[in-house]
Structure formats: structure tokens, C-alpha cells
Coordinates of C-alpha atoms in Angstrom, one line a residue:
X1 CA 17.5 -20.6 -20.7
X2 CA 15.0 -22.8 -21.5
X3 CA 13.4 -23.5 -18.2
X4 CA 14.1 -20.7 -15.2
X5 CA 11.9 -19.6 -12.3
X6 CA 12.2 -16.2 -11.0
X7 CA 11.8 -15.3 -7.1
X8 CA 9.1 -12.8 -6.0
X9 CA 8.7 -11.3 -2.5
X10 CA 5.9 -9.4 -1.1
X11 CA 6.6 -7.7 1.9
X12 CA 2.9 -6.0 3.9
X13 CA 1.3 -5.3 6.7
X14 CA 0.7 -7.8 7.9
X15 CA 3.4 -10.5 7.0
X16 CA 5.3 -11.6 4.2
X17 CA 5.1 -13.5 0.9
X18 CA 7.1 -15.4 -1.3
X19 CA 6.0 -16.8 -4.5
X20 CA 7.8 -18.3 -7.6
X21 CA 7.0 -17.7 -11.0
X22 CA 7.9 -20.0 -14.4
X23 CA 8.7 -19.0 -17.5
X24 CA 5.4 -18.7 -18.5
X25 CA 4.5 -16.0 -15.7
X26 CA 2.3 -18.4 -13.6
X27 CA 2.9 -18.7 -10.2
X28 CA 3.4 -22.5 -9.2
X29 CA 4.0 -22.1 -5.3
X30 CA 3.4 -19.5 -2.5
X31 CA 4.5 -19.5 1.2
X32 CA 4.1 -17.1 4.5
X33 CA 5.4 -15.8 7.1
X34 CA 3.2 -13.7 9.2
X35 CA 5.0 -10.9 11.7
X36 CA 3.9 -9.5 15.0
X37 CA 1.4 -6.5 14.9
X38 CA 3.1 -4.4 18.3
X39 CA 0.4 -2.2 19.2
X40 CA 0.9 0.1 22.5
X41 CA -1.8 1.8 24.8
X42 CA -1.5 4.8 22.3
X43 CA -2.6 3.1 19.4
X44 CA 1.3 3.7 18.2
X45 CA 1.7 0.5 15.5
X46 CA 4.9 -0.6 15.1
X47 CA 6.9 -3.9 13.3
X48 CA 10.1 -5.5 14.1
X49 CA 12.6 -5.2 11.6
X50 CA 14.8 -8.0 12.5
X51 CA 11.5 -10.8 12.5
X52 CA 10.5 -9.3 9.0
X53 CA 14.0 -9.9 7.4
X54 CA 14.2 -13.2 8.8
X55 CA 10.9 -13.6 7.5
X56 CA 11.8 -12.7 3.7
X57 CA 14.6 -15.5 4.0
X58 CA 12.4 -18.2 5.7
X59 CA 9.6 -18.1 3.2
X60 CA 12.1 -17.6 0.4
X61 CA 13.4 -20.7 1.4
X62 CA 9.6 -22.4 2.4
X63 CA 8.6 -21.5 -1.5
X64 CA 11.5 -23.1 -3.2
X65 CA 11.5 -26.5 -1.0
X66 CA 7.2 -26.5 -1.5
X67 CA 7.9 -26.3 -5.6
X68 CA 10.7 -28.8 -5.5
X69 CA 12.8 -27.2 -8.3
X70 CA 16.5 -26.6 -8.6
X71 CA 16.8 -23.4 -6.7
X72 CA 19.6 -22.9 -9.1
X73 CA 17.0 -22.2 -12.1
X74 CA 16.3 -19.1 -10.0
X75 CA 17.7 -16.4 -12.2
X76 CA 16.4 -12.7 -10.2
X77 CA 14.4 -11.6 -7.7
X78 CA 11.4 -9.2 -7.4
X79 CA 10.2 -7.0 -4.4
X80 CA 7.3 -5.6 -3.4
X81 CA 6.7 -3.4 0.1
X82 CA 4.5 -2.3 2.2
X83 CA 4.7 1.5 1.9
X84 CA 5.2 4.6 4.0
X85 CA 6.0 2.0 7.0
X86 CA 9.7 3.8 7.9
X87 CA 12.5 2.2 9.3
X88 CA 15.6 3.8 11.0
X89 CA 19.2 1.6 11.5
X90 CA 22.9 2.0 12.0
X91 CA 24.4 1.9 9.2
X92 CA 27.9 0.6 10.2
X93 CA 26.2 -2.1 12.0
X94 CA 23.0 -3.2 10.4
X95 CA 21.1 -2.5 14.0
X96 CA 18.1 -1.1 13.8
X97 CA 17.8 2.0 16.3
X98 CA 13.8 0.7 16.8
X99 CA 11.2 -1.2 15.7
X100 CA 9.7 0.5 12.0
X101 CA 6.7 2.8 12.0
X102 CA 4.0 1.4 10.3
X103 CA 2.4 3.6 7.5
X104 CA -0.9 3.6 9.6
X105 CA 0.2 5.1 12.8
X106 CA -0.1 8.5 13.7
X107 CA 2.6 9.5 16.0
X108 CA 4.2 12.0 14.3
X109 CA 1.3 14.1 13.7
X110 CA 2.2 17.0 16.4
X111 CA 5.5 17.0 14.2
X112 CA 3.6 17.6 11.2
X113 CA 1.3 20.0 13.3
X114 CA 4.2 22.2 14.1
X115 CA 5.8 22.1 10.7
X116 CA 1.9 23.2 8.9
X117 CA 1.6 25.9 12.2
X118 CA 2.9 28.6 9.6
X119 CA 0.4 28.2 7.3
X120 CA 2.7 28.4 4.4
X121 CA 4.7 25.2 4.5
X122 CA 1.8 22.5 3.8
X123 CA 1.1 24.1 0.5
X124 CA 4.5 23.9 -0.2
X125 CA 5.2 21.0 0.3
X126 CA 1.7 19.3 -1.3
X127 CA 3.1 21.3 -4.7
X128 CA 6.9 20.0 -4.2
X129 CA 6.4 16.4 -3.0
X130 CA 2.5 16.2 -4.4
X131 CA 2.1 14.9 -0.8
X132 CA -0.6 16.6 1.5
X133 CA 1.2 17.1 5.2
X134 CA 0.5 14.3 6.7
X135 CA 2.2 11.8 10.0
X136 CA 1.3 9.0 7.7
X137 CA 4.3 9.4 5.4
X138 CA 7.5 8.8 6.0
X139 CA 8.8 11.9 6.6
X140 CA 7.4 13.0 9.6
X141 CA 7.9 9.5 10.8
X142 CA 11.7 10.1 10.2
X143 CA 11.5 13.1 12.3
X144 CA 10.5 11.2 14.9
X145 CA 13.0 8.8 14.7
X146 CA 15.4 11.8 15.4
X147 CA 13.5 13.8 18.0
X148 CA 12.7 10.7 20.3
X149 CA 14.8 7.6 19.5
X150 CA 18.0 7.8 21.6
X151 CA 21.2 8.1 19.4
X152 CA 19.6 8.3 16.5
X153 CA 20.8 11.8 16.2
X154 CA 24.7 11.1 17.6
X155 CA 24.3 8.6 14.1
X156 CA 23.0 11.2 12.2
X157 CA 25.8 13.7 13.3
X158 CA 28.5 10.7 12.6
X159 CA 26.7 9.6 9.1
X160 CA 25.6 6.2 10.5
X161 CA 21.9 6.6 10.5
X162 CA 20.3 5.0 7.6
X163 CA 16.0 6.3 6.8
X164 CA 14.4 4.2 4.7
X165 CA 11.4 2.6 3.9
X166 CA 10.9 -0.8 3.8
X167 CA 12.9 -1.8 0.7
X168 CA 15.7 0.1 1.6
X169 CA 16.0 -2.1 4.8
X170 CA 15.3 -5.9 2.8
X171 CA 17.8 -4.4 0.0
X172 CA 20.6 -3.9 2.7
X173 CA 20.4 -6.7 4.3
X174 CA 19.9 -9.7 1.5
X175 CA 22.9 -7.4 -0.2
X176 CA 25.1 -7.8 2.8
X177 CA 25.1 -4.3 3.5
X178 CA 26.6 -3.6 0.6
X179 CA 24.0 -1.8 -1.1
X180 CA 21.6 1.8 0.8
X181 CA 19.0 2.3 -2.4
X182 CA 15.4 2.6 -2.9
X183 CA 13.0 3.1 -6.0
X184 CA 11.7 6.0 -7.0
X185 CA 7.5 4.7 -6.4
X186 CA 8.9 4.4 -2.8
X187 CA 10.9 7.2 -2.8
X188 CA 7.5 9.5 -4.2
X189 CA 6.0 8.0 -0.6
X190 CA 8.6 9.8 1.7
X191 CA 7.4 13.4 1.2
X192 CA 10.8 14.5 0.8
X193 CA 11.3 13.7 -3.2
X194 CA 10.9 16.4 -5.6
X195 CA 8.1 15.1 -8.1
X196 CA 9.0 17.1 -10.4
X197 CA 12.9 16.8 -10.3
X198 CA 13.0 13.6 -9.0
X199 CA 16.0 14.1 -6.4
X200 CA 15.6 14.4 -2.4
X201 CA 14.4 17.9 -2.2
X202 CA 16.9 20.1 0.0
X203 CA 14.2 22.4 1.3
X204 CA 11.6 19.3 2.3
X205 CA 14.5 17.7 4.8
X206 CA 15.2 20.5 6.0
X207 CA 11.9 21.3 7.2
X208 CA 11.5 17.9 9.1
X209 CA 15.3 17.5 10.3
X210 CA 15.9 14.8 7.5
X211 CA 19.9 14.8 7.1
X212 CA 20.1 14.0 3.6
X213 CA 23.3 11.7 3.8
X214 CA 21.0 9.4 5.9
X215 CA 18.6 9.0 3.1
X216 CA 18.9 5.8 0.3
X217 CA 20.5 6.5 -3.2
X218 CA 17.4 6.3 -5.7
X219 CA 17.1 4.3 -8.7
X220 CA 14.3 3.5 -11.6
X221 CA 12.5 0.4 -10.4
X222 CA 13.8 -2.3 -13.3
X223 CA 17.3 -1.4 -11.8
X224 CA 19.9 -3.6 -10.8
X225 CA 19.4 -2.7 -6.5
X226 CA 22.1 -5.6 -5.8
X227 CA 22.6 -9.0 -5.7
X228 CA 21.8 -11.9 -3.3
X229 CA 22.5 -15.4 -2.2
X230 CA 19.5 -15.0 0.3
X231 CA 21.7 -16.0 3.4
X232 CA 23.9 -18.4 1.8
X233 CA 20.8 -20.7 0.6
X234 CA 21.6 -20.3 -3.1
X235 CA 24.7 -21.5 -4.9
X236 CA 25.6 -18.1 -6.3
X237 CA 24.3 -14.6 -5.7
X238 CA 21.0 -14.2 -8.3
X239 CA 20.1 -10.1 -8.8
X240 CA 17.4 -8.1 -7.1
X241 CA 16.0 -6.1 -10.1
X242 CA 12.6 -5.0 -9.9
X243 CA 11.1 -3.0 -6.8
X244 CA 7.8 -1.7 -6.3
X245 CA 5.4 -0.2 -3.6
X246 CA 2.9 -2.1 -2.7
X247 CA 0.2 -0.1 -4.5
X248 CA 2.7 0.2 -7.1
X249 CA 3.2 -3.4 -8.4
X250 CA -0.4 -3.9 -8.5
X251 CA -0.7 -1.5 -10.8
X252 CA 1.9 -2.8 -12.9
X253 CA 0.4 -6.2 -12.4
X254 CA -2.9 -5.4 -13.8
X255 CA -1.3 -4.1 -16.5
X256 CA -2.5 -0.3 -16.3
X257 CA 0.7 0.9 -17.4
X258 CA -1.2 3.9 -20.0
X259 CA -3.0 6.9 -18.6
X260 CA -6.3 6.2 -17.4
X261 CA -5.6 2.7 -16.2
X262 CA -7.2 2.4 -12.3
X263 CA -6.8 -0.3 -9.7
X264 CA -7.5 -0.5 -6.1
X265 CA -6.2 -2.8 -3.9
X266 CA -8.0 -4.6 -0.7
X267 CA -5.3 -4.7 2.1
X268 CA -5.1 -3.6 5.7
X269 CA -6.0 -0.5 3.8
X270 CA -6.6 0.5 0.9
X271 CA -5.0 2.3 -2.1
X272 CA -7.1 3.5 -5.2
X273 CA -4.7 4.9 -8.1
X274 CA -5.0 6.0 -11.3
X275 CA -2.3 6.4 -14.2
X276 CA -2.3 10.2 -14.8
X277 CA 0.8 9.1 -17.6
X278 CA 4.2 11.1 -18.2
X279 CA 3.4 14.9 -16.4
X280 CA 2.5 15.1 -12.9
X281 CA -0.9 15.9 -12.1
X282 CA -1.8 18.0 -9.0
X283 CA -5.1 17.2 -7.3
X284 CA -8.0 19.5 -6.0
X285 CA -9.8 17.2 -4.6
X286 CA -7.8 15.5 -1.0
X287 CA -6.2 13.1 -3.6
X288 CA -2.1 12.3 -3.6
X289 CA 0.5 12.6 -6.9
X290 CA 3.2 10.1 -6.7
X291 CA 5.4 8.2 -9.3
X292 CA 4.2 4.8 -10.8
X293 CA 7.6 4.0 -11.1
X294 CA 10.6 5.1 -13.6
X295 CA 11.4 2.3 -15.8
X296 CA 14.4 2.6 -18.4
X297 CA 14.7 6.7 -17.2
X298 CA 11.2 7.0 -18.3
X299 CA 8.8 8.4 -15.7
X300 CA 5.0 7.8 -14.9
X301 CA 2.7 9.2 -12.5
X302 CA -0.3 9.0 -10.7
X303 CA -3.0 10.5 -8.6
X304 CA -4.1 8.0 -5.4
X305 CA -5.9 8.1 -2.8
X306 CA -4.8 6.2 0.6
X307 CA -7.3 4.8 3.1
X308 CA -6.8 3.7 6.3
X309 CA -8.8 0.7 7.0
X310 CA -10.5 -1.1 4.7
X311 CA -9.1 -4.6 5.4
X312 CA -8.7 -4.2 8.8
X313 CA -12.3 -3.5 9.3
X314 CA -12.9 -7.2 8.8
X315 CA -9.9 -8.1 11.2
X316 CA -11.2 -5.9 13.7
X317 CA -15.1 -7.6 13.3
X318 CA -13.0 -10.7 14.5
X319 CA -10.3 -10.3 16.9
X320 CA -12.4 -7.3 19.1
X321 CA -15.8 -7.6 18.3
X322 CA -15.8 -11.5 17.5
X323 CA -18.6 -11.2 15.4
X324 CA -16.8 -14.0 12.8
X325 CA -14.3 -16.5 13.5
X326 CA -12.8 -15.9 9.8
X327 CA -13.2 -13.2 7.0
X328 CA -15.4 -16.1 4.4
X329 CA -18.2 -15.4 7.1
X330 CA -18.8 -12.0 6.5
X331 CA -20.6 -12.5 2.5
X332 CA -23.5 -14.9 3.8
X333 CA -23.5 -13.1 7.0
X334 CA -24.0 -9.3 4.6
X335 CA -26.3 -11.5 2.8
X336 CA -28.8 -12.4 5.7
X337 CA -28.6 -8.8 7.0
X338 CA -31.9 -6.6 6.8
X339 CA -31.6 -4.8 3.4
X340 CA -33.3 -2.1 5.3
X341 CA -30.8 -1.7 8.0
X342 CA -29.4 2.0 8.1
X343 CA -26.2 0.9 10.3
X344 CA -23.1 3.1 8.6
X345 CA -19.3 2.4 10.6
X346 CA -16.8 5.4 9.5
X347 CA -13.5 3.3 10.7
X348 CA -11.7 6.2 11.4
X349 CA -9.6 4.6 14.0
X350 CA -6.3 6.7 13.1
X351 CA -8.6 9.5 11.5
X352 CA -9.5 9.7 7.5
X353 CA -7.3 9.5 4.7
X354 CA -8.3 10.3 1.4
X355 CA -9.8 12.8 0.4
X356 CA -10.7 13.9 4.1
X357 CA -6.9 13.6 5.5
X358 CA -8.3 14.2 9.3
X359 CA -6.3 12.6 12.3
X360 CA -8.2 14.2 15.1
X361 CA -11.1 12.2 14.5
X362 CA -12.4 8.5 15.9
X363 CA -14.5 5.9 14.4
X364 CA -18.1 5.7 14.9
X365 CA -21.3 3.4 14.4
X366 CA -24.2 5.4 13.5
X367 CA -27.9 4.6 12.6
X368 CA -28.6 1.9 14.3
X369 CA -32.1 0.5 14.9
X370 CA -33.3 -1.8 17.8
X371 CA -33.5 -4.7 15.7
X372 CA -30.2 -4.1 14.4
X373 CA -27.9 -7.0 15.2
X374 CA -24.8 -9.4 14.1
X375 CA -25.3 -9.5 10.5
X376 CA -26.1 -5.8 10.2
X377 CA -23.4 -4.6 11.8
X378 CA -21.4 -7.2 9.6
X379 CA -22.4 -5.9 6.6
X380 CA -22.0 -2.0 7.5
X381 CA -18.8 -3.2 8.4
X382 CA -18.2 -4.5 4.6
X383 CA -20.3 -1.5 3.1
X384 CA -17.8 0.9 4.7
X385 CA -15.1 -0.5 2.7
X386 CA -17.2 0.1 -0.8
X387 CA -18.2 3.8 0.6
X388 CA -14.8 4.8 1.1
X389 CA -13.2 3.9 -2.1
X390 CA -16.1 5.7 -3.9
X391 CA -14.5 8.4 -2.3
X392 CA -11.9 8.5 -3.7
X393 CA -12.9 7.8 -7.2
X394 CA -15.2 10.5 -7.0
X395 CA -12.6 12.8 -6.3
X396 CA -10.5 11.4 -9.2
X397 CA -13.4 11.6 -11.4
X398 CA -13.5 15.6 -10.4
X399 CA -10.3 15.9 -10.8
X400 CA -9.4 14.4 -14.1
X401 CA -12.5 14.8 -15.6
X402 CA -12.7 11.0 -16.5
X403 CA -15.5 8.6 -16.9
X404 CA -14.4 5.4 -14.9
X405 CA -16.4 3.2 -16.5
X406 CA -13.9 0.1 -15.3
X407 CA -11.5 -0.4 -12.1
X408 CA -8.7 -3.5 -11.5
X409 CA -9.5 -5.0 -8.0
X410 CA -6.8 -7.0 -6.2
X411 CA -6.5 -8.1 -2.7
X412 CA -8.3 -10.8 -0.4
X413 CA -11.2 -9.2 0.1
X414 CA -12.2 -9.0 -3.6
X415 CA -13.1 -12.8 -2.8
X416 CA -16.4 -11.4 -1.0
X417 CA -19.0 -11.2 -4.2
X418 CA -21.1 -9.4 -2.0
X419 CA -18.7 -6.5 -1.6
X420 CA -17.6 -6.9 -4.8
X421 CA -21.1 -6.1 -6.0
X422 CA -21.8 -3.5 -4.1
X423 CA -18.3 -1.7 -5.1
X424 CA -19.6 -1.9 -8.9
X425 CA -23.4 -0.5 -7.6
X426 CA -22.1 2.4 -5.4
X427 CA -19.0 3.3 -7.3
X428 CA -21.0 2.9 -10.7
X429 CA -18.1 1.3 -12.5
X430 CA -17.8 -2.4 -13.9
X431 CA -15.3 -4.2 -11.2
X432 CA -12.5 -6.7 -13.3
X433 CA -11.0 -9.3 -10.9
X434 CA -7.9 -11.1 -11.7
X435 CA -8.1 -14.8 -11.0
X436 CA -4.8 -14.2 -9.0
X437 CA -5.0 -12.2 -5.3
X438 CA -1.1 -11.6 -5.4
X439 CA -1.2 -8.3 -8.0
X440 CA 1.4 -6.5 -6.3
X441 CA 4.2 -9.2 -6.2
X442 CA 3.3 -10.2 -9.7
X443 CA 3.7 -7.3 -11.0
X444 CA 7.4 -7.1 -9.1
X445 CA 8.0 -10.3 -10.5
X446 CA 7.0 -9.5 -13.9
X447 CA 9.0 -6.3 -13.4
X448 CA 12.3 -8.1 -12.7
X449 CA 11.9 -10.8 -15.6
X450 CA 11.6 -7.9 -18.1
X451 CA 14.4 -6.5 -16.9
X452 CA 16.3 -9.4 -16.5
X453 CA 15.2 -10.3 -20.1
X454 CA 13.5 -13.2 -19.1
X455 CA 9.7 -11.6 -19.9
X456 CA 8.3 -10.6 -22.6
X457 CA 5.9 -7.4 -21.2
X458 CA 3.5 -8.0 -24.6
X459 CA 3.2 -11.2 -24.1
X460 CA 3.3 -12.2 -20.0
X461 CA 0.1 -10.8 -19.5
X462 CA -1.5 -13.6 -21.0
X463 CA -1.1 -15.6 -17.6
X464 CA -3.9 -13.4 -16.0
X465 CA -7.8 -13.6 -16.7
X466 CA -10.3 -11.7 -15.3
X467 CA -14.1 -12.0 -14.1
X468 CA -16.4 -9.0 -13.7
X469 CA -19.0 -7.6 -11.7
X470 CA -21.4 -4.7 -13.7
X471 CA -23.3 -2.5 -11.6
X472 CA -27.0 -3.5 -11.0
X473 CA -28.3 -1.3 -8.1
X474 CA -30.7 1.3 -9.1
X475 CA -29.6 4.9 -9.2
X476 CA -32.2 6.2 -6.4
X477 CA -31.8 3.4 -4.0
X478 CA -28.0 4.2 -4.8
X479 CA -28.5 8.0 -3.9
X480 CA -30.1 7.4 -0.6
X481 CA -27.1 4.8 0.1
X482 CA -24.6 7.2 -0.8
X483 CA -26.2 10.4 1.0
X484 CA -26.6 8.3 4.1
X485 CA -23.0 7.5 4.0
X486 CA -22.1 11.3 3.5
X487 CA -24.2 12.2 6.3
X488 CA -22.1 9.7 8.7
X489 CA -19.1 11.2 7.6
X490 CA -19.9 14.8 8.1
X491 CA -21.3 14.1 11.4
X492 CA -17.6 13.6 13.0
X493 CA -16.1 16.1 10.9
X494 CA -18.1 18.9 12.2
X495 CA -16.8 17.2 15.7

């Protein structure tokens, strides 16, 4: 075919995405569909399923009608998903049996708590799933479907209840119902697939209660997951081959698919991950081993390291605080604040992730000065974002005993230069930024076009191009940054 688009679809945090890319790899037209962010008085954060699947076919829709093409050039579709975030339905029906749990709330975590009382089972399953025990994967969020969600377990009993994360859901319904599978970067998230044999691990559901005929059939990411006529807006069903996390497509987007390869990407939060290639690589260091993907029965993996809020710092500067009416404020804002200013903000408002993993702490401001004001507090605020994902590559430096001299960035925050630039100081590593912000749905869509046969991977690369930021910050003034920071952070561990 001389001339054929091919559908991509990000699904995140905080809304959804769909873009269209030509034959060429470029993307020529982008639209979203934001969803609801239901927050309750216990900080529980939660989505409706049914608002983001009408979501995925409005925008769908929105994309094709904004590019003016024939929608029947569309030859496959690409996914990408937010991760972790768990989602529980009847499978007869289609009903969900509650809204999903997002990947950042906590709820679970006297589940997890009870499960790691013996002292035996969180090492277990860190060297089975490569997963430390944690609410924040899916796992213990499917036990809490089961324990508190009424009827979910009459389902379970019955075979009804369908656990998945979030491309299991979009894959069911755009198939009809027809089709209950997930791919195995998403299925590496759950903390119930065996890295190392890559099948549900027995043992792992049944520690959480996790009836295994409830759980999505799992297949290597370039598979054939279905086929779609998104609701009756295309002509003829088109196939859904190519699904990715999240974290995952970015990686395959920036093209880091050899060992050594590292990208981070700027969400809501934030995931740091490094290609570790073909043998699974256990961390020392707080840091997670998942899958990259599996792509024509070939495995890859990687070690990550997941942080809570990054992202959302910024959102929360300006929906609670209203410090800034819009996130393009906070670079002149950074800018204008005192160099000098000591202000450090640990935005532990679910607890730590990586490498700390802590839920039982809260988020603090610390050092602040009587002259500290807007624009300091603005810039700690970006600053905290930079200090945390130096955590993590510090811990993958330790662990894989790899100079990072160079790290991917993706995400709308890499738009602030002055975070940008202080990434590359603190973290000590030159910072390449595509000229695109949607890594992880390009790299779905690139996914499904090779697989499709539509791509070249060798060649579609050439529709990305890069600037860089080199680090320019002095070593000592970096130190006293850095030791600063540390000293924020061990103030509310030792809480």
C-alpha cells in the first residue's frame, strides 16, 4: 500500500491520546480526551472505566476527522497504557465491578503488610516476580478487589471475574468481548508473572487470593491481541497488534532496544529504565526487573525504577497551592528564584518509590528561609523532580556497574530547559530530547507497523531528532545540592 496511516492510542493517567502516524512514521494529527481524577477523603485514587473506554473511541474518532484522511487507509492499531492502574469486570457482561485502581494509590498496602508479616514471602516474591512487595502493583490491588468489592468473589467462584490491567480492559472491549489478553511488559507489572518462566506464577496468586482463571491470556507485544472496528466507525475491523506499558513504549520509541539503552519519562510520575538485555537482572539497590517486552518469542529485560510524583508536583503547585495558573510558568519562575534558596520538597504524598519503596511516610518542605517565597518554592518544586530520578540512576549505576554518560527524556515536562538542565547537572549525564513528547505511543505505533509489515524498524527511526542538554554545574556546588537533598530525605525516613 502505497499510502496507509496507522492508529496509535495512549492511554495515562491522566486522559487519553490518539494520534495517527503516515507511512513515513510522522505523526500528522493528535487529539484528547481527558478523564476524571476521583479522589476520596483517604487519598484512595481511582478512574472510571466506562468514561476511559468511551474516551479511546471519541478521540479515535476526533484524530481521524482533524487529519481528514480516508479512515479506510487505516491498516492497525497500536496501544499504550498507563500501568499498574488495575481494573476488575464481569466477564459475561462487560460490567466493571468498580471504578480501576490507579497505579498510585496505596490502598492495598495492609494487604501487602499482612502477606510480608512472615518475613519470608517479600523475598520471595522480589526473586520470582523481580517485584519488591509493594500496594502499588497490581497484585495487591486485585486482592482488594476480592476482599472488599461486593460480588467480586461470587464472580470469582463462578469464573466471571476478569483482573487486568489497563490493556486487558481497552483490548476487550474495542474486541467485542471477544478477546481477555495482555502483553507480557504489562503482565511483568502485576507481581504475579514468573520473570523467569514467563507464565502466571501459581505460588504468587496464591499468596494474594488471585484465582488464576480470572487473570488475561499473555502474549508477546507485536501480537495479533484482536481486531476492531472501534464501535462501528470503520468500514471493516483493522487489527490491534502492538501493546506496550507506558514506560515500555517509550523505551521502544527512543529506540533503546540494546542493553544499556536508558530513558525516563516525565508523567504524573515517573519511570527511569534501563535495558539490562536478554537475562533478567536482579537489583540490590530498591530498583524493579520487569520485561521490555517479548517480541517474535524473544525476551528483553530491564531494571526501573518507579516514582511517584514527579509530574504531579507541578499540578499540585497549581490546583492546591495556586502558585501558577499553567505548567510554562514554572521555568522563568525557577529562573527568578534565589540561587541560594535551600527549600528541598520530598513529594511523598503516597510515600517513596524507588529505591526507598516507603508508604508510611508524607511529604515535606524543608529549609526554608524567611525570605523564601513564590519562586523558591517553585523551583524546589521542579528540583525535586531532577533529585529523585538521580535516585534512581544512582542505584542503576551501583547496580550495573555502568557509566551513564547519556539518558532518553520524554514527557511534557522535558519542555522546562531549566529542569532539563539541572537533570544533566545533578544526574551528571548528557540529557537527549526527542523533538516529539508522545515516546510511548510512538513507540506502540511503530511497534504495530513492524509487525503489521508496514515499518521498517532500521529505517522508521529516521522520523525522530533529538537536542541535548550537557552538564555544566560544577561538581562541589553539585555535592552540596545533592547532600542537601539526601539530608531532606533521611529526615522522614528516620520518622
Amino acid at each position: 500500500m502505497s499510502s496507509f496511516y496507522i492508529l496509535g492510542i495512549d492511554q495515562s493517567t491522566q486522559g487519553t491520546k490518539a494520534v495517527l502516524f503516515d507511512k513515513d512514521g510522522k505523526i500528522i494529527a493528535r487529539a484528547d480526551a481527558a478523564h476524571k481524577q476521583i479522589v476520596n477523603d483517604q487519598n484512595w485514587v481511582s478512574h472510571n472505566l466506562e468514561e476511559i473506554y468511551k474516551n479511546v473511541i471519541k478521540a479515535s474518532r476526533q484524530v481521524v476527522e482533524k487529519a481528514g484522511i480516508d479512515k479506510e487507509q487505516i491498516v492497525c492499531i497500536g496501544i499504550d497504557n498507563q500501568r499498574e492502574t488495575t481494573a476488575a469486570w464481569n466477564r459475561k457482561t462487560g460490567e466493571p465491578v468498580a471504578d480501576a485502581i490507579v497505579w498510585q494509590c496505596s490502598r492495598a498496602k495492609d494487604i501487602c503488610r499482612r502477606i510480608g508479616e512472615d518475613g519470608v514471602s517479600g523475598e520471595k516474591i522480589y526473586r520470582r516476580t523481580g517485584l519488591k512487595l509493594s500496594p502499588y502493583y497490581p497484585a495487591g490491588k486485585m486482592a482488594w478487589f476480592l476482599e472488599n468489592i461486593s460480588g467480586a468473589k461470587e464472580l470469582a467462584e463462578n469464573g466471571e471475574l476478569a483482573l487486568g490491567t489497563m490493556d486487558s480492559w481497552l483490548v476487550y472491549k474495542l474486541t467485542g468481548g471477544k478477546e481477555f489478553k495482555t502483553d507480557y511488559s504489562n503482565a511483568s507489572r502485576t507481581q504475579l508473572l514468573n520473570i523467569k518462566d514467563l507464565v502466571w506464577d501459581n505460588e504468587m496468586c496464591e499468596l494474594f487470593g488471585i484465582p488464576m482463571n480470572a487473570l488475561p491470556q499473555i502474549c508477546d507485544s507485536d501480537s495479533t491481541f484482536g481486531y476492531t472496528d472501534l464501535e462501528g466507525y470503520l468500514n471493516k475491523e483493522i487489527p490491534i497488534c502492538g501493546i506496550l506499558g507506558d514506560s515500555h513504549g517509550a523505551l521502544y520509541g527512543h529506540n533503546c532496544r540494546q542493553a544499556g539503552g536508558i530513558k525516563t519519562t516525565y508523567g504524573t510520575g515517573s519511570s527511569v529504565m534501563m535495558n539490562t538485555g536478554e537475562t533478567p537482572f536482579f537489583s540490590e539497590h530498591g530498583l524493579s526487573t520487569s520485561l521490555a517486552w517479548r517480541i517474535k518469542g524473544k525476551a528483553s529485560y530491564v531494571l526501573e525504577g518507579n516514582i511517584n510524583y514527579t509530574g504531579a508536583v507541578i499540578s499540585w503547585l497549581k490546583d492546591n497551592l495556586h502558585m501558577i495558573s499553567s505548567p510554562g510558568e514554572t521555568e522563568e519562575l525557577a529562573r527568578k528564584a534565589d540561587p541560594n534558596d535551600h527549600t528541598y520538597i520530598v513529594p511523598a504524598f503516597s510515600g517513596l518509590g524507588a529505591p526507598w519503596w516507603r508508604d508510611d511516610i508524607y511529604a515535606s518542605i524543608s529549609g526554608m528561609s524567611r525570605t523564601t517565597g513564590r519562586e523558591e518554592i517553585v523551583k524546589a518544586g521542579c528540583e525535586c523532580i531532577a533529585y529523585q530520578i538521580n535516585d534512581v540512576i544512582d542505584a542503576m549505576r551501583k547496580d550495573s556497574k555502568i557509566d551513564i554518560s547519556q539518558m532518553c527524556v520524554d514527557g511534557g515536562p522535558t519542555r522546562n530547559k531549566y529542569l532539563m538542565q539541572f537533570q544533566s547537572d545533578i544526574s551528571q549525564t548528557e540529557v537527549k530530547i526527542p523533538d516529539a513528547e508522545e515516546l510511548s505511543v510512538i513507540g506502540a505505533g511503530y511497534l504495530a507497523g513492524e509487525s503489521a509489515g508496514y515499518y521498517d524498524p532500521d529505517d522508521i527511526y529516521k522520523a525522530i531528532t533529538y537536542n541535548f542538554f550537557e552538564t555544566k554545574m560544577q561538581e562541589q556546588e553539585r555535592s552540596e545540592k545533592v547532600h542537601g537533598w539526601n539530608e531532606a530525605v533521611e529526615m522522614l525516613l528516620k520518622k
